Amino acid sequence: QALRQISQRTISTASRRQVENRVPEHQKLFQEDNGLPVHLKGGAKDALLYRATMCLTVFGTVYALYYLAVASMPKK
C-alpha cells in the first residue's frame, strides 16, 4: 500500500520541464553536404563508436575463423 502511494506520488508530481526542440539543428547537421557519411556526422562520439564496432567485428570474425580451423583439425 505504501509503495503504491509513493510510486503514484512520484509519477504525479514529476516536474514537467519544457525541453527545447533541437530537431531543426540536427536536421541541418545531418543534411549538410560535407562529404562525411551520415553515420559519422555526429562528431567524435560517432567516430569512436564506429571504430569500436569495426574492431569488435574484425576481432569476432578472426576469433570465429580460428576456432573453425581448430575444430576442423583432428585431435592427436
Short mmCIF file of C-alpha atoms in Angstrom, two decimals:
data_model
loop_
_atom_site.label_atom_id
_atom_site.label_comp_id
_atom_site.label_asym_id
_atom_site.label_seq_id
_atom_site.Cartn_x
_atom_site.Cartn_y
_atom_site.Cartn_z
CA GLN A 1 0.00 0.00 0.00
CA ALA A 2 2.75 2.45 0.96
CA LEU A 3 4.79 1.56 -2.12
CA ARG A 4 1.80 2.27 -4.35
CA GLN A 5 1.31 5.68 -2.74
CA ILE A 6 4.98 6.57 -3.14
CA SER A 7 5.05 5.50 -6.79
CA GLN A 8 1.84 7.35 -7.60
CA ARG A 9 3.09 10.46 -5.86
CA THR A 10 6.41 10.26 -7.72
CA ILE A 11 4.70 9.90 -11.07
CA SER A 12 2.05 12.54 -10.48
CA THR A 13 4.40 15.16 -9.04
CA ALA A 14 7.18 14.72 -11.59
CA SER A 15 8.34 18.09 -12.81
CA ARG A 16 7.29 18.77 -16.35
CA ARG A 17 10.24 20.59 -17.79
CA GLN A 18 9.93 22.07 -21.21
CA VAL A 19 12.59 20.52 -23.40
CA GLU A 20 13.70 22.71 -26.25
CA ASN A 21 13.13 21.32 -29.72
CA ARG A 22 16.54 20.62 -31.21
CA VAL A 23 15.30 18.72 -34.26
CA PRO A 24 15.93 21.60 -36.70
CA GLU A 25 19.55 21.82 -35.53
CA HIS A 26 20.04 18.11 -36.09
CA GLN A 27 18.35 18.28 -39.48
CA LYS A 28 20.79 20.98 -40.58
CA LEU A 29 23.73 18.97 -39.27
CA PHE A 30 22.77 15.74 -40.98
CA GLN A 31 21.67 17.31 -44.27
CA GLU A 32 24.85 19.36 -44.62
CA ASP A 33 26.91 18.29 -47.62
CA ASN A 34 30.36 17.96 -46.06
CA GLY A 35 31.45 14.67 -47.63
CA LEU A 36 31.01 12.62 -44.46
CA PRO A 37 28.83 9.53 -44.38
CA VAL A 38 25.70 10.00 -42.28
CA HIS A 39 26.88 7.60 -39.57
CA LEU A 40 29.90 9.85 -38.87
CA LYS A 41 28.24 13.27 -38.96
CA GLY A 42 27.63 13.27 -35.20
CA GLY A 43 31.26 14.03 -34.44
CA ALA A 44 33.92 12.33 -32.34
CA LYS A 45 31.46 10.16 -30.43
CA ASP A 46 30.14 8.66 -33.67
CA ALA A 47 33.67 8.07 -34.96
CA LEU A 48 34.62 6.33 -31.71
CA LEU A 49 31.53 4.12 -31.79
CA TYR A 50 32.18 3.28 -35.45
CA ARG A 51 35.79 2.30 -34.78
CA ALA A 52 34.85 0.24 -31.73
CA THR A 53 32.19 -1.57 -33.75
CA MET A 54 34.63 -2.29 -36.57
CA CYS A 55 37.28 -3.56 -34.13
CA LEU A 56 34.79 -5.87 -32.43
CA THR A 57 33.57 -7.11 -35.82
CA VAL A 58 37.08 -7.87 -37.08
CA PHE A 59 38.06 -9.50 -33.77
CA GLY A 60 34.90 -11.63 -33.76
CA THR A 61 35.45 -12.75 -37.35
CA VAL A 62 39.08 -13.71 -36.71
CA TYR A 63 38.08 -15.48 -33.48
CA ALA A 64 35.36 -17.48 -35.25
CA LEU A 65 37.66 -18.43 -38.13
CA TYR A 66 40.38 -19.52 -35.70
CA TYR A 67 38.02 -21.80 -33.80
CA LEU A 68 36.60 -23.19 -37.04
CA ALA A 69 40.16 -24.09 -38.06
CA VAL A 70 40.87 -25.62 -34.63
CA ALA A 71 37.65 -27.63 -34.79
CA SER A 72 38.47 -28.93 -38.26
CA MET A 73 41.84 -30.38 -37.19
CA PRO A 74 41.86 -33.95 -35.91
CA LYS A 75 42.87 -34.38 -32.28
CA LYS A 76 46.08 -36.29 -31.59
#
